[in-house]
XYZ file of C-alpha atoms in Angstrom:
483
model
C 103.213 125.738 87.806
C 106.879 124.801 88.378
C 107.963 121.524 89.934
C 107.221 121.525 93.657
C 110.011 121.457 96.197
C 109.939 118.823 98.894
C 108.817 121.357 101.468
C 106.006 122.581 99.204
C 104.893 118.975 98.801
C 104.780 118.455 102.576
C 102.693 121.594 103.019
C 100.325 120.609 100.206
C 99.565 117.319 101.981
C 99.170 119.176 105.278
C 96.387 121.290 103.715
C 94.343 118.228 102.757
C 91.537 116.912 104.952
C 92.110 113.169 104.793
C 90.271 110.843 107.156
C 92.960 108.622 108.681
C 92.567 106.042 111.452
C 95.257 104.088 113.289
C 95.159 102.000 116.479
C 91.410 102.587 116.759
C 91.674 106.373 116.776
C 91.453 109.144 114.220
C 94.826 110.717 113.405
C 94.214 114.450 113.542
C 97.537 115.502 112.040
C 98.949 112.663 109.872
C 101.792 114.825 108.523
C 103.259 115.210 112.003
C 102.517 111.742 113.383
C 105.818 110.050 114.333
C 104.745 106.670 112.936
C 103.508 108.087 109.631
C 105.991 110.896 108.982
C 108.890 108.723 107.722
C 106.690 107.504 104.854
C 105.959 111.106 103.913
C 109.686 111.862 103.940
C 110.246 109.064 101.409
C 107.821 110.668 98.961
C 109.412 114.033 99.626
C 112.672 112.623 98.241
C 110.994 112.237 94.820
C 110.480 116.007 94.861
C 113.842 116.953 96.362
C 115.873 114.981 93.804
C 113.886 116.493 90.920
C 115.200 119.907 92.024
C 118.851 118.845 91.746
C 120.494 119.502 88.329
C 122.525 116.285 88.473
C 119.360 114.167 88.707
C 116.982 116.018 86.413
C 117.580 113.725 83.436
C 116.309 110.790 85.499
C 113.785 112.575 87.707
C 112.046 114.728 85.082
C 110.777 114.430 81.503
C 109.070 116.526 78.839
C 105.313 115.979 78.863
C 103.690 114.730 75.668
C 100.517 116.475 76.860
C 101.783 119.975 77.671
C 105.345 120.142 76.372
C 106.464 121.208 79.860
C 109.027 119.711 82.213
C 107.286 117.323 84.621
C 108.288 114.927 87.347
C 108.882 111.524 85.755
C 106.398 109.972 88.182
C 103.619 111.823 86.285
C 105.020 111.140 82.811
C 103.488 109.104 79.990
C 106.353 106.987 78.617
C 107.276 108.048 75.078
C 110.141 105.660 74.287
C 112.025 102.605 75.443
C 114.604 105.030 76.832
C 111.885 106.516 79.061
C 111.245 103.020 80.414
C 114.953 102.525 81.103
C 115.216 105.891 82.852
C 112.231 104.951 85.005
C 114.081 101.882 86.357
C 117.270 103.881 86.932
C 115.277 106.550 88.770
C 113.689 103.917 90.990
C 117.057 102.414 91.870
C 118.374 105.859 92.758
C 115.444 106.540 95.078
C 115.785 103.136 96.737
C 119.431 103.965 97.411
C 118.518 107.358 98.878
C 115.705 106.184 101.174
C 116.195 102.435 101.838
C 112.397 102.385 101.847
C 109.342 102.422 99.611
C 108.959 105.892 98.066
C 105.386 105.050 97.060
C 104.903 106.882 93.739
C 105.636 103.967 91.387
C 102.114 102.551 91.621
C 100.595 105.850 90.464
C 103.050 106.156 87.566
C 102.276 102.602 86.485
C 98.536 103.241 86.714
C 98.998 106.391 84.622
C 100.517 104.511 81.738
C 98.211 101.494 81.895
C 95.072 103.655 81.989
C 96.390 105.903 79.211
C 96.675 103.114 76.648
C 93.617 101.144 77.784
C 91.256 104.137 77.637
C 92.439 104.814 74.090
C 91.462 101.327 72.993
C 88.091 101.444 74.790
C 87.325 104.701 72.966
C 88.348 103.150 69.651
C 85.778 100.390 70.111
C 82.919 102.251 71.781
C 83.357 105.911 70.871
C 83.541 106.860 74.561
C 85.466 109.839 75.909
C 87.526 108.039 78.547
C 90.865 108.795 76.904
C 90.163 112.517 76.746
C 89.006 112.389 80.367
C 92.247 110.767 81.366
C 94.453 113.119 79.351
C 92.820 116.118 81.040
C 93.324 114.519 84.436
C 96.960 113.669 83.650
C 97.650 117.221 82.449
C 96.122 118.557 85.684
C 98.350 116.255 87.758
C 101.436 117.286 85.784
C 100.626 120.985 85.985
C 100.280 120.880 89.770
C 103.044 118.273 90.301
C 100.776 115.996 92.325
C 101.398 112.593 93.831
C 98.889 109.979 92.644
C 98.194 106.596 94.211
C 97.188 103.690 91.999
C 94.683 101.307 93.559
C 93.948 97.888 92.089
C 93.706 95.297 94.867
C 90.212 94.622 96.222
C 89.612 92.666 99.458
C 88.198 89.904 97.157
C 86.354 87.885 99.813
C 85.938 84.271 98.633
C 88.643 83.873 95.979
C 86.709 81.043 94.297
C 83.878 83.405 93.345
C 83.576 86.221 90.805
C 82.776 89.741 92.059
C 79.032 89.448 91.378
C 78.905 86.074 93.181
C 80.239 87.330 96.525
C 77.986 87.056 99.561
C 78.853 90.686 100.307
C 78.737 92.615 96.994
C 81.070 95.315 98.337
C 84.119 93.031 98.564
C 85.032 94.276 95.105
C 84.675 98.024 94.574
C 81.574 98.699 92.472
C 79.181 101.268 91.051
C 76.084 101.504 93.254
C 74.405 104.435 91.523
C 74.530 105.983 88.050
C 73.548 109.645 87.819
C 73.462 112.129 84.916
C 76.518 113.906 86.331
C 78.511 110.844 87.413
C 78.549 107.652 89.460
C 78.568 106.649 93.126
C 80.962 103.872 94.170
C 81.273 101.670 97.245
C 83.917 99.216 98.368
C 87.560 99.266 99.426
C 91.077 98.901 98.113
C 93.526 96.941 100.276
C 97.300 97.153 100.790
C 97.405 100.710 99.449
C 101.021 101.840 99.546
C 101.314 105.582 99.868
C 97.615 106.457 99.644
C 98.106 108.432 102.843
C 100.698 110.632 101.135
C 98.907 111.143 97.805
C 96.835 114.006 96.473
C 94.763 111.825 94.128
C 93.929 108.139 93.720
C 93.309 106.191 90.487
C 91.011 103.178 90.876
C 91.311 100.154 88.590
C 89.571 96.744 88.503
C 91.594 93.953 90.048
C 90.807 90.939 87.803
C 89.444 90.005 84.389
C 85.652 90.185 84.403
C 82.621 88.802 82.606
C 79.409 90.548 81.556
C 77.788 89.864 84.944
C 80.490 91.952 86.625
C 79.636 95.140 84.767
C 79.247 97.209 87.942
C 82.750 96.211 89.021
C 84.531 97.097 85.761
C 85.217 100.676 86.808
C 88.207 103.006 86.715
C 88.295 106.606 87.860
C 90.228 109.230 89.833
C 89.208 111.238 92.888
C 91.072 113.375 95.458
C 92.230 111.470 98.519
C 90.152 113.730 100.747
C 86.936 113.304 98.738
C 83.813 112.893 100.855
C 83.246 109.254 101.798
C 86.907 108.155 101.667
C 88.722 107.110 104.830
C 91.834 105.070 105.556
C 92.724 102.460 108.172
C 96.510 102.246 108.540
C 98.074 98.772 108.585
C 100.350 97.515 111.377
C 104.029 96.993 110.701
C 106.617 95.094 112.692
C 108.350 97.386 115.206
C 106.164 100.365 114.200
C 105.707 101.669 117.737
C 109.461 101.968 118.203
C 108.988 105.306 116.450
C 107.078 106.490 119.519
C 109.904 105.686 121.943
C 112.137 108.642 121.136
C 115.133 106.560 120.069
C 116.516 107.256 116.615
C 119.031 104.423 116.954
C 116.500 101.699 117.788
C 114.331 102.505 114.759
C 117.085 101.607 112.280
C 115.947 104.070 109.617
C 114.573 107.057 111.488
C 114.054 109.351 108.491
C 112.387 107.211 105.831
C 109.774 104.480 105.634
C 106.601 103.224 103.962
C 102.991 102.822 104.995
C 100.040 100.709 103.884
C 96.333 101.359 104.277
C 92.900 99.929 103.672
C 91.148 102.689 101.726
C 87.373 102.591 102.175
C 84.987 104.170 99.642
C 81.743 104.730 101.501
C 79.433 105.898 98.681
C 81.887 108.252 96.973
C 80.679 110.436 94.079
C 82.789 110.470 90.886
C 82.000 113.146 88.268
C 81.726 112.093 84.623
C 84.976 113.769 83.570
C 86.937 111.668 86.106
C 85.636 108.286 84.823
C 88.009 106.161 82.707
C 86.030 102.893 82.476
C 82.476 102.089 83.459
C 81.094 98.697 82.519
C 83.400 97.716 79.634
C 84.171 94.359 81.196
C 86.195 92.985 78.286
C 88.851 95.680 78.890
C 89.261 94.964 82.608
C 91.761 92.191 81.927
C 93.772 94.406 79.572
C 94.062 97.115 82.202
C 95.069 94.602 84.883
C 97.679 92.980 82.645
C 99.247 96.268 81.583
C 99.326 97.764 85.054
C 100.758 94.547 86.504
C 103.424 94.488 83.789
C 104.526 98.047 84.475
C 104.555 97.442 88.209
C 106.533 94.220 87.873
C 109.090 96.191 85.880
C 109.230 98.752 88.718
C 110.478 96.131 91.157
C 113.597 95.706 89.037
C 114.520 99.239 90.117
C 113.170 100.070 93.569
C 114.010 96.753 95.257
C 117.492 96.866 93.732
C 118.161 100.303 95.227
C 117.070 99.117 98.664
C 119.161 95.994 98.108
C 122.200 98.208 97.485
C 121.734 99.697 100.961
C 121.284 96.290 102.590
C 124.389 94.902 100.874
C 126.322 97.958 102.038
C 125.026 97.515 105.592
C 126.076 93.852 105.597
C 129.554 94.803 104.378
C 129.878 97.442 107.113
C 128.671 94.924 109.703
C 131.440 92.571 108.556
C 133.963 95.389 108.967
C 132.670 96.213 112.432
C 132.647 92.541 113.446
C 136.270 92.234 112.342
C 135.615 89.474 109.813
C 135.547 91.333 106.476
C 138.594 89.452 105.183
C 137.111 86.000 105.742
C 136.656 84.228 102.412
C 133.120 83.075 103.164
C 132.072 86.665 103.985
C 133.500 87.905 100.710
C 131.707 85.124 98.873
C 128.380 85.975 100.508
C 128.721 89.635 99.565
C 129.495 88.595 95.983
C 126.384 86.406 95.936
C 124.235 89.253 97.270
C 125.592 91.568 94.591
C 125.041 88.961 91.885
C 121.404 88.475 92.893
C 120.754 92.207 93.150
C 122.290 93.006 89.770
C 120.355 90.142 88.186
C 117.136 91.861 89.283
C 118.384 95.107 87.768
C 119.249 93.332 84.513
C 115.663 92.099 84.286
C 114.265 95.579 84.896
C 116.494 97.094 82.226
C 115.875 94.271 79.769
C 112.073 94.464 79.842
C 112.404 98.244 79.435
C 114.849 98.148 76.538
C 112.543 95.701 74.733
C 109.552 98.010 75.207
C 107.302 99.013 72.326
C 104.606 101.526 71.481
C 100.940 100.800 72.192
C 98.114 101.889 69.887
C 97.819 105.081 71.932
C 101.490 105.956 71.360
C 102.864 105.475 74.862
C 105.418 102.748 75.500
C 104.900 99.504 77.338
C 107.517 97.061 78.558
C 108.059 93.569 77.205
C 105.444 91.806 79.338
C 107.161 88.408 79.371
C 110.432 89.863 80.631
C 108.598 92.048 83.161
C 106.993 88.939 84.618
C 110.365 87.182 84.708
C 111.717 90.247 86.532
C 109.029 90.072 89.208
C 109.294 86.276 89.528
C 112.963 86.770 90.468
C 111.982 89.564 92.868
C 109.749 87.105 94.745
C 112.898 85.130 95.622
C 116.154 87.077 95.486
C 115.488 89.751 98.157
C 114.731 86.952 100.613
C 118.108 85.375 99.925
C 119.863 88.749 100.115
C 118.141 89.356 103.472
C 119.140 85.893 104.725
C 122.767 86.480 103.809
C 122.712 89.923 105.439
C 121.457 88.374 108.684
C 124.086 85.631 108.368
C 126.907 88.176 108.019
C 125.599 90.465 110.765
C 125.270 87.641 113.279
C 122.742 86.954 116.020
C 123.455 90.309 117.642
C 121.235 91.893 114.972
C 118.238 90.742 117.031
C 119.701 90.575 120.529
C 121.447 93.942 120.881
C 120.168 96.010 123.816
C 118.199 99.223 123.387
C 119.736 102.660 123.090
C 118.434 103.371 126.592
C 120.662 100.569 127.935
C 123.650 101.905 126.010
C 123.112 105.378 127.494
C 122.222 104.214 131.006
C 124.798 105.259 133.671
C 124.869 101.807 135.246
C 124.285 99.521 132.263
C 126.089 101.562 129.607
C 129.638 100.629 130.613
C 128.722 96.924 130.492
C 127.081 97.300 127.079
C 130.154 99.150 125.835
C 132.445 96.483 127.278
C 130.676 93.372 126.036
C 129.485 94.583 122.630
C 132.842 95.938 121.571
C 134.105 94.319 118.368
C 136.672 95.623 115.838
C 139.212 98.179 117.104
C 138.253 101.801 116.541
C 134.543 101.065 116.038
C 132.147 102.529 118.597
C 129.423 100.298 119.974
C 126.885 102.953 118.999
C 127.921 102.811 115.335
C 127.880 99.025 115.424
C 124.345 99.105 116.820
C 123.243 101.637 114.197
C 124.238 99.345 111.350
C 122.716 96.315 113.037
C 119.440 98.160 113.562
C 119.382 99.177 109.891
C 119.775 95.524 108.890
C 117.034 94.585 111.346
C 114.771 97.316 109.919
C 115.214 96.040 106.361
C 114.899 92.337 107.095
C 112.515 92.148 110.055
C 111.232 95.634 110.905
C 109.006 98.223 109.247
C 111.016 98.283 106.009
C 110.620 94.509 105.629
C 107.046 95.231 104.531
C 108.405 96.816 101.360
C 111.573 94.800 100.884
C 110.380 91.282 101.697
C 106.606 90.736 101.759
C 105.890 93.328 99.089
C 108.545 91.664 96.931
C 106.539 88.467 97.262
C 102.958 89.711 96.875
C 103.167 93.247 95.470
C 102.153 93.531 91.783
C 100.729 90.028 92.068
C 101.748 86.895 93.910
C 104.380 84.509 92.452
C 101.718 82.346 90.806
C 100.345 85.362 88.931
C 103.689 85.839 87.202
C 103.991 82.131 86.414
C 100.593 82.200 84.734
C 101.704 85.144 82.590
C 105.061 83.523 81.789
C 103.227 80.398 80.622
C 100.850 82.498 78.547
C 103.539 84.651 76.953
C 106.406 82.164 76.708
C 105.397 81.055 73.194
C 106.042 77.348 73.748
C 104.590 76.324 70.328
C 107.206 78.459 68.555
C 109.974 76.863 70.610
C 108.687 73.392 69.764
C 108.857 74.249 66.076
C 112.447 75.448 66.470
C 113.406 72.121 68.020
C 111.610 70.123 65.347
C 113.322 72.090 62.596
C 116.803 71.554 64.040
C 116.074 67.845 64.608
C 114.575 67.442 61.064
C 111.329 66.116 62.528
C 108.757 65.396 59.834
C 105.112 65.051 60.866
């Protein structure tokens, strides 16, 4: 099957029978829901760009499984150059959507599961790697979108999965059958699950022997029996119901999060990639987290490009673009954004082959990348709000601008630089609001902090991988220390 077009992707999701709930009600037609549709449009962009000749080098790759051209989001990385192209692709998509385009987590799960299943099979003689390769080839052949799900609700963070008062707070195997397993639990904060054809489940933490039922990885269709989703709230989400494109800020694109509940879901044997091999849970978590921390050096940078551009336009429209402090703030925003990109490229360029043959990033540098991402977007957002001014949160609604009585007053008192319409000024201000405070702030701010692990998770990995003993020896050698 050839690469899907964006329209074919939309129709393929429309044909699925997902169970979706929002605001206490079942959503009968998620594809056409005004709150949910912008997130679907963001994923569509990953298909549309793959159809354009000028982007095919970034958006597509040659599959190591089939030899065919596939969307890079379904690709198993074969070189450090593949890792670099991944980051460049993510920046491009962030620039095109100014939102989360949701497929990174599935791509990162693909590559983490690929190498981990190989090493489980090497130790235990299992068939997980072959299972996964068949699944990956199926996804590539049909050009599917896959969600990667790692984060469990966790319950009491001081207790291991098997110690929880409610055993379902970490997703687990509740029944083993000759033809497969039955699982129960949930995965939280699932970005893009709503817009995916398939979902890959992974354990969320390192585990001991007592957690055997929780050390499970598998893939199932998003509309499998027993799966349903509860959509998360986002700041300003109901603005999309008001009929104002201007007030939304980014009317075409967006992201969406969900709690995905697995209410006794059956998984056939050929879709199981780990089942009880607790000592490999930590490996899978570490590799997935590393790949996903690399991803943030691309996607957040692309969105940052849009926010920097919006701040610069706001300065133009406010009539203060030539002020030295405005120029300096825009330089600082650019410096921070490009530093994130440097980290994403660096951990990719230093990538190396795993035992399975696919390539993994330099894990230390990937964690440094994500540690910076937990900070720099917040500063970029602060500077954007500083440049835009207080009007970014006090501007009247589009209805006031268009009102026969109020409109002339809005036009009169919100006029700024000559030749700039008040409507255009409001459009840029609403985009800044969307990225820093509105629905897109979920992906640009809070996800930058907690996505792919909280800041402390990266600091733990940096401490573990920083090789301090080697650095001590370097210092002792230079100082001629004799012990």
